[in-house]
Coordinates of C-alpha atoms (C1' of nucleotides) in Angstrom, one line a residue:
Chain A
M1 CA -76.1 7.3 -69.7
S2 CA -78.7 7.4 -72.6
K3 CA -81.8 9.5 -71.9
P4 CA -85.2 9.7 -73.4
T5 CA -85.6 12.3 -76.2
E6 CA -87.8 14.6 -74.2
E7 CA -85.3 14.8 -71.4
I8 CA -82.5 15.7 -73.8
V9 CA -84.7 18.4 -75.3
Q10 CA -85.4 19.9 -71.9
T11 CA -81.7 19.7 -70.9
L12 CA -80.7 21.7 -73.9
K13 CA -83.5 24.3 -73.4
R14 CA -82.6 24.7 -69.8
K15 CA -79.2 25.8 -71.1
Q16 CA -80.9 28.3 -73.4
L17 CA -79.8 26.5 -76.4
R18 CA -82.0 26.1 -79.5
V19 CA -82.9 22.5 -80.1
T20 CA -81.7 21.9 -83.7
P21 CA -81.6 18.5 -85.3
Q22 CA -77.8 18.7 -85.4
R23 CA -77.2 19.8 -81.9
F24 CA -79.7 17.2 -80.6
A25 CA -78.0 14.5 -82.6
V26 CA -74.5 15.3 -81.3
Y27 CA -75.6 15.4 -77.7
A28 CA -77.7 12.3 -77.9
N29 CA -74.9 10.5 -79.7
L30 CA -72.5 11.4 -77.0
L31 CA -74.9 10.4 -74.3
S32 CA -75.5 7.0 -75.9
R33 CA -71.8 5.9 -75.9
T34 CA -69.1 5.6 -73.3
D35 CA -66.1 5.3 -75.7
H36 CA -65.1 9.0 -75.7
P37 CA -65.3 9.6 -79.4
T38 CA -63.4 12.2 -81.3
A39 CA -65.2 14.8 -83.4
E40 CA -64.4 12.8 -86.5
Q41 CA -65.9 9.6 -85.0
I42 CA -69.1 11.5 -84.1
L43 CA -69.3 12.9 -87.6
S44 CA -69.1 9.6 -89.3
D45 CA -71.4 7.9 -86.8
L46 CA -74.1 10.5 -87.3
N47 CA -73.9 10.6 -91.1
Q48 CA -73.5 6.9 -91.7
D49 CA -77.1 6.3 -92.9
A50 CA -78.1 9.8 -94.1
P51 CA -76.5 13.2 -94.0
V52 CA -77.3 14.8 -90.7
S53 CA -74.6 17.3 -90.0
S54 CA -71.6 19.0 -91.5
Q55 CA -68.2 18.8 -90.0
A56 CA -68.2 22.5 -89.1
T57 CA -71.4 22.0 -87.2
I58 CA -70.1 19.1 -85.2
Y59 CA -67.3 21.3 -84.0
N60 CA -69.6 24.1 -83.3
C61 CA -72.0 21.9 -81.3
L62 CA -69.2 20.3 -79.3
Q63 CA -67.8 23.7 -78.5
T64 CA -71.2 25.1 -77.4
L65 CA -72.1 22.0 -75.4
R66 CA -68.8 22.3 -73.7
E67 CA -69.2 25.9 -72.9
V68 CA -72.5 25.3 -71.1
G69 CA -71.1 22.3 -69.2
L70 CA -73.0 19.5 -70.8
I71 CA -70.0 17.7 -72.1
R72 CA -66.3 17.9 -71.6
E73 CA -63.1 17.1 -73.4
V74 CA -60.7 14.2 -72.5
L75 CA -57.1 14.7 -73.5
L76 CA -55.1 11.5 -73.2
E77 CA -53.2 11.2 -76.5
E78 CA -51.5 13.6 -78.7
G79 CA -53.5 15.3 -81.5
N80 CA -56.7 13.6 -80.4
C81 CA -59.4 15.5 -78.6
R82 CA -62.1 13.2 -77.3
Y83 CA -65.5 14.1 -75.8
D84 CA -67.4 12.8 -72.8
A85 CA -71.1 13.4 -71.9
N86 CA -70.3 12.3 -68.3
V87 CA -69.5 15.6 -66.6
Q88 CA -69.6 14.1 -63.1
P89 CA -66.2 13.6 -61.5
H90 CA -64.7 10.3 -62.5
H91 CA -61.4 8.7 -63.5
H92 CA -60.1 7.2 -66.7
F93 CA -58.3 4.1 -67.8
R94 CA -56.3 4.2 -71.0
C95 CA -55.0 1.3 -73.0
G96 CA -51.5 2.1 -74.1
S97 CA -51.8 -0.3 -77.0
C98 CA -55.1 0.5 -78.7
G99 CA -55.8 3.9 -77.1
A100 CA -59.2 2.9 -75.8
I101 CA -60.5 4.9 -72.9
A102 CA -62.8 3.6 -70.2
D103 CA -64.4 5.4 -67.3
I104 CA -63.6 4.5 -63.7
P105 CA -66.4 5.5 -61.3
W106 CA -65.3 8.1 -58.7
Q107 CA -66.0 5.7 -55.8
A108 CA -63.8 3.0 -57.3
L109 CA -60.7 4.7 -56.0
Q110 CA -60.0 6.0 -52.6
T111 CA -60.2 9.8 -52.0
I112 CA -56.9 11.6 -52.2
D113 CA -55.9 14.0 -49.5
L114 CA -54.8 17.2 -51.2
S115 CA -54.5 19.4 -48.1
H116 CA -50.7 19.1 -47.9
L117 CA -49.9 20.4 -51.4
N118 CA -48.5 23.9 -52.0
P119 CA -50.6 26.2 -49.9
D120 CA -50.4 28.9 -52.6
W121 CA -52.6 26.8 -54.8
Q122 CA -56.3 27.0 -54.7
V123 CA -57.2 23.4 -55.5
S124 CA -60.6 22.7 -57.1
G125 CA -60.5 19.1 -58.0
Y126 CA -58.4 16.2 -59.4
E127 CA -58.7 13.1 -61.4
V128 CA -56.7 9.9 -61.8
T129 CA -55.5 8.5 -65.1
V130 CA -54.7 4.8 -65.0
H131 CA -52.4 3.3 -67.7
G132 CA -52.3 -0.2 -68.8
T133 CA -53.5 -2.7 -71.4
C134 CA -57.1 -3.6 -72.0
E135 CA -58.5 -7.1 -72.3
A136 CA -58.6 -7.1 -76.1
C137 CA -54.9 -6.1 -76.4
Q138 CA -53.5 -8.8 -74.1
A139 CA -53.6 -11.5 -76.7
Chain B
M1 CA -33.0 18.9 -62.6
S2 CA -30.1 20.6 -64.4
K3 CA -27.0 18.5 -65.0
P4 CA -23.4 19.2 -66.0
T5 CA -22.6 19.2 -69.7
E6 CA -20.5 16.0 -69.5
E7 CA -23.3 14.1 -67.8
I8 CA -25.8 15.1 -70.5
V9 CA -23.4 14.0 -73.2
Q10 CA -22.9 10.6 -71.5
T11 CA -26.7 10.2 -71.1
L12 CA -27.2 10.8 -74.8
K13 CA -24.4 8.4 -75.8
R14 CA -25.7 5.7 -73.5
K15 CA -28.9 5.9 -75.6
Q16 CA -26.8 5.5 -78.7
L17 CA -27.7 8.9 -79.9
R18 CA -25.2 11.2 -81.7
V19 CA -24.5 14.3 -79.6
T20 CA -25.3 17.1 -82.0
P21 CA -25.4 20.7 -80.9
Q22 CA -29.2 20.8 -81.6
R23 CA -30.0 17.6 -79.7
F24 CA -27.9 18.6 -76.8
A25 CA -29.5 22.0 -76.7
V26 CA -33.0 20.7 -76.7
Y27 CA -32.3 18.1 -74.0
A28 CA -30.3 20.6 -71.8
N29 CA -33.0 23.2 -72.2
L30 CA -35.7 20.8 -71.0
L31 CA -33.5 19.6 -68.1
S32 CA -33.0 23.2 -67.0
R33 CA -36.7 24.1 -66.7
T34 CA -39.7 22.8 -64.9
D35 CA -42.4 24.6 -66.8
H36 CA -43.2 21.9 -69.3
P37 CA -42.7 24.0 -72.4
T38 CA -44.2 23.3 -75.8
A39 CA -42.1 22.7 -78.9
E40 CA -42.6 26.3 -79.9
Q41 CA -41.4 27.6 -76.6
I42 CA -38.3 25.5 -76.7
L43 CA -37.6 26.8 -80.3
S44 CA -37.9 30.5 -79.4
D45 CA -35.9 29.9 -76.2
L46 CA -33.0 28.2 -78.0
N47 CA -32.9 30.7 -80.8
Q48 CA -33.4 33.9 -78.9
D49 CA -29.8 35.0 -79.0
A50 CA -28.4 33.2 -82.0
P51 CA -29.9 30.6 -84.4
V52 CA -29.3 27.2 -82.9
S53 CA -31.9 24.9 -84.4
S54 CA -34.7 24.8 -86.9
Q55 CA -38.2 24.0 -86.1
A56 CA -38.1 20.7 -87.8
T57 CA -35.1 19.6 -85.8
I58 CA -36.8 20.6 -82.5
Y59 CA -39.6 18.3 -83.4
N60 CA -37.2 15.6 -84.5
C61 CA -35.2 15.8 -81.3
L62 CA -38.3 15.8 -79.1
Q63 CA -39.5 12.7 -80.9
T64 CA -36.2 10.9 -80.6
L65 CA -35.7 11.8 -77.0
R66 CA -39.2 10.6 -76.2
E67 CA -38.6 7.3 -78.0
V68 CA -35.5 6.5 -75.9
G69 CA -37.3 7.5 -72.8
L70 CA -35.3 10.6 -71.8
I71 CA -38.3 12.9 -71.9
R72 CA -42.1 12.5 -72.1
E73 CA -45.1 14.4 -73.2
V74 CA -47.6 16.1 -70.9
L75 CA -51.1 16.5 -72.4
L76 CA -53.3 18.7 -70.3
E77 CA -54.8 21.2 -72.7
E78 CA -56.1 21.0 -76.2
G79 CA -53.7 21.5 -79.1
N80 CA -50.8 22.0 -76.8
C81 CA -48.3 19.2 -76.4
R82 CA -45.8 19.9 -73.6
Y83 CA -42.6 18.2 -72.7
D84 CA -41.0 17.1 -69.5
A85 CA -37.5 15.9 -68.8
N86 CA -38.7 14.4 -65.5
V87 CA -39.5 10.8 -66.5
Q88 CA -39.8 9.5 -63.0
P89 CA -43.4 8.9 -61.9
H90 CA -45.0 12.1 -60.6
H91 CA -48.2 14.1 -60.6
H92 CA -49.2 17.4 -62.1
F93 CA -51.0 20.5 -61.0
R94 CA -52.6 22.6 -63.7
C95 CA -53.8 26.2 -63.3
G96 CA -57.1 26.5 -65.1
S97 CA -56.6 30.2 -65.5
C98 CA -53.2 30.6 -67.0
G99 CA -52.5 27.0 -68.0
A100 CA -49.3 26.8 -66.0
I101 CA -48.3 23.2 -65.1
A102 CA -46.3 22.3 -62.0
D103 CA -44.9 19.0 -60.9
I104 CA -46.2 17.3 -57.7
P105 CA -43.7 14.8 -56.3
W106 CA -44.9 11.2 -56.2
Q107 CA -44.6 11.0 -52.4
A108 CA -46.7 14.1 -51.9
L109 CA -49.9 12.1 -52.5
Q110 CA -50.8 8.8 -50.9
T111 CA -50.6 5.7 -53.0
I112 CA -53.8 4.6 -54.7
D113 CA -54.9 1.0 -54.5
L114 CA -55.7 -0.2 -58.0
S115 CA -56.3 -3.8 -57.2
H116 CA -60.1 -3.7 -57.3
L117 CA -60.4 -2.3 -60.8
N118 CA -61.6 -4.3 -63.7
P119 CA -59.6 -7.5 -63.4
D120 CA -59.4 -7.7 -67.3
W121 CA -57.1 -4.8 -67.3
Q122 CA -53.4 -5.1 -67.0
V123 CA -52.6 -2.0 -65.0
S124 CA -49.1 -0.6 -65.4
G125 CA -49.3 2.7 -63.6
Y126 CA -51.2 5.9 -62.9
E127 CA -50.9 9.6 -62.3
V128 CA -53.0 12.3 -60.7
T129 CA -53.9 15.6 -62.3
V130 CA -54.8 18.3 -59.8
H131 CA -56.9 21.2 -61.0
G132 CA -57.0 24.6 -59.5
T133 CA -55.7 28.2 -59.6
C134 CA -52.0 29.1 -59.1
E135 CA -50.8 31.8 -56.8
A136 CA -50.3 34.4 -59.6
C137 CA -53.9 33.9 -60.9
Q138 CA -55.7 34.4 -57.5
A139 CA -55.4 38.3 -57.7
Chain C
dC1 C1' -8.2 11.4 -92.8
dT2 C1' -12.1 8.7 -94.8
dT3 C1' -16.3 7.1 -94.7
dT4 C1' -21.0 6.6 -93.9
dA5 C1' -25.0 6.2 -91.2
dT6 C1' -27.2 9.6 -88.9
dC7 C1' -28.6 14.1 -88.5
dT8 C1' -30.3 18.9 -89.8
dT9 C1' -32.9 21.8 -92.6
dA10 C1' -36.3 24.3 -95.6
dG11 C1' -40.2 23.8 -97.5
dA12 C1' -44.0 20.9 -98.8
dA13 C1' -47.6 18.1 -96.9
dT14 C1' -51.0 16.6 -93.7
dA15 C1' -54.4 16.6 -89.9
dG16 C1' -57.3 18.6 -86.8
dT17 C1' -59.7 22.6 -85.7
dT18 C1' -61.4 27.4 -86.3
dC19 C1' -63.1 31.2 -89.1
dT20 C1' -65.9 33.5 -92.7
dT21 C1' -69.8 34.5 -94.9
dA22 C1' -74.1 33.6 -96.8
dG23 C1' -78.2 31.3 -96.5
dT24 C1' -81.6 28.7 -93.1
dT25 C1' -84.4 28.1 -89.1
dA26 C1' -86.2 27.6 -84.2
dG27 C1' -89.2 29.5 -81.6
dG28 C1' -91.0 33.9 -79.4
dA29 C1' -94.0 37.7 -81.0
dT30 C1' -97.9 39.2 -83.6
Chain D
dA1 C1' -101.1 30.6 -88.5
dT2 C1' -97.5 33.7 -90.1
dC3 C1' -93.8 36.9 -89.2
dC4 C1' -89.5 38.1 -87.5
dT5 C1' -85.0 37.8 -86.1
dA6 C1' -81.2 36.2 -83.3
dA7 C1' -79.2 31.9 -83.4
dC8 C1' -77.8 28.3 -86.2
dT9 C1' -75.8 25.4 -90.2
dA10 C1' -72.7 24.7 -93.9
dA11 C1' -69.0 24.8 -97.6
dG12 C1' -64.8 26.1 -98.1
dA13 C1' -61.0 29.0 -96.9
dA14 C1' -57.7 29.7 -93.3
dC15 C1' -55.0 28.6 -89.6
dT16 C1' -52.0 25.9 -86.3
dA17 C1' -49.4 22.2 -84.8
dT18 C1' -46.9 18.5 -86.4
dT19 C1' -44.9 15.2 -89.7
dC20 C1' -42.7 14.2 -94.1
dT21 C1' -39.4 14.7 -98.0
dA22 C1' -35.2 15.0 -100.1
dA23 C1' -30.8 17.1 -100.3
dG24 C1' -26.8 18.6 -98.1
dA25 C1' -24.0 18.4 -93.6
dT26 C1' -21.6 16.1 -89.8
dA27 C1' -20.5 13.0 -85.6
dA28 C1' -17.8 9.6 -84.6
dA29 C1' -16.1 4.9 -85.8
dG30 C1' -12.3 2.9 -88.3

DNA sequence: CTTTATCTTAGAATAGTTCTTAGTTAGGAT
DNA sequence: ATCCTAACTAAGAACTATTCTAAGATAAAG
């Protein structure tokens, strides 16, 4: 999911966003990981060596990036909003023990037929959340 | 989903919970509705005619009922924890416009084969979230 | 009727997120 | 290259949802 610097810059510009060091760092960080971090985790990751961004700016950047559709939120546990730079349709696995979240490729699960649901609904998409225990937690 | 009073009392006792007016009211309220209310909505619903329960008690009751498995949380939007007295497996439809949530019976969607996922995961279940627009929001 | 562990409650405390306001800056215009 | 300004960052205050605390109340067993 990681991309070269120049590609990230172009992606941001295409969305008419100024390429600031903070915004670049937040997006690049999200692109480089698949663990669906919280705002807090991104903050501490970015600032672990040198100060890069304030907390308020992390929240601003995440909100802006979400508004333009470059990232999305993943809500699978109470009081914890996680972020994902993979905006293509895909499913999630969540470990009920440690809370870890992993992506499941769209093609890994068969397509679900939604044509027989309530006809008054205009259905635009769906996603599957698989619950279980991850390898590390099965000790 | 609504049940007679005596049945609700017995259900609570079976879980070794004291049947207090507040706890009864919270559980009965949840059983009587299918709109997946938030703690705040339950609070104002219960107290709309006469004071029945404090906010702290609503949260206490919801937590207790969840711990014994009589209700469960539904997390589909940021900062809003909703509750559901339907603890049988089922799916959800969420209107992206008004945020309304509706249940989808388990049998309404075909069963998904999870046997080819990461073999290191111990899978315990899954659920589908369908996104779209509800009837009222299609004006 | 007693007794007591459990429960309720108001208010304080906490956690996560958003708002405010002042200063800074990316990047187009000159 | 420098100027200009709308967009951006940041510190701290504010807000919102939830949990905690501690003191009094009560369900229900004996």
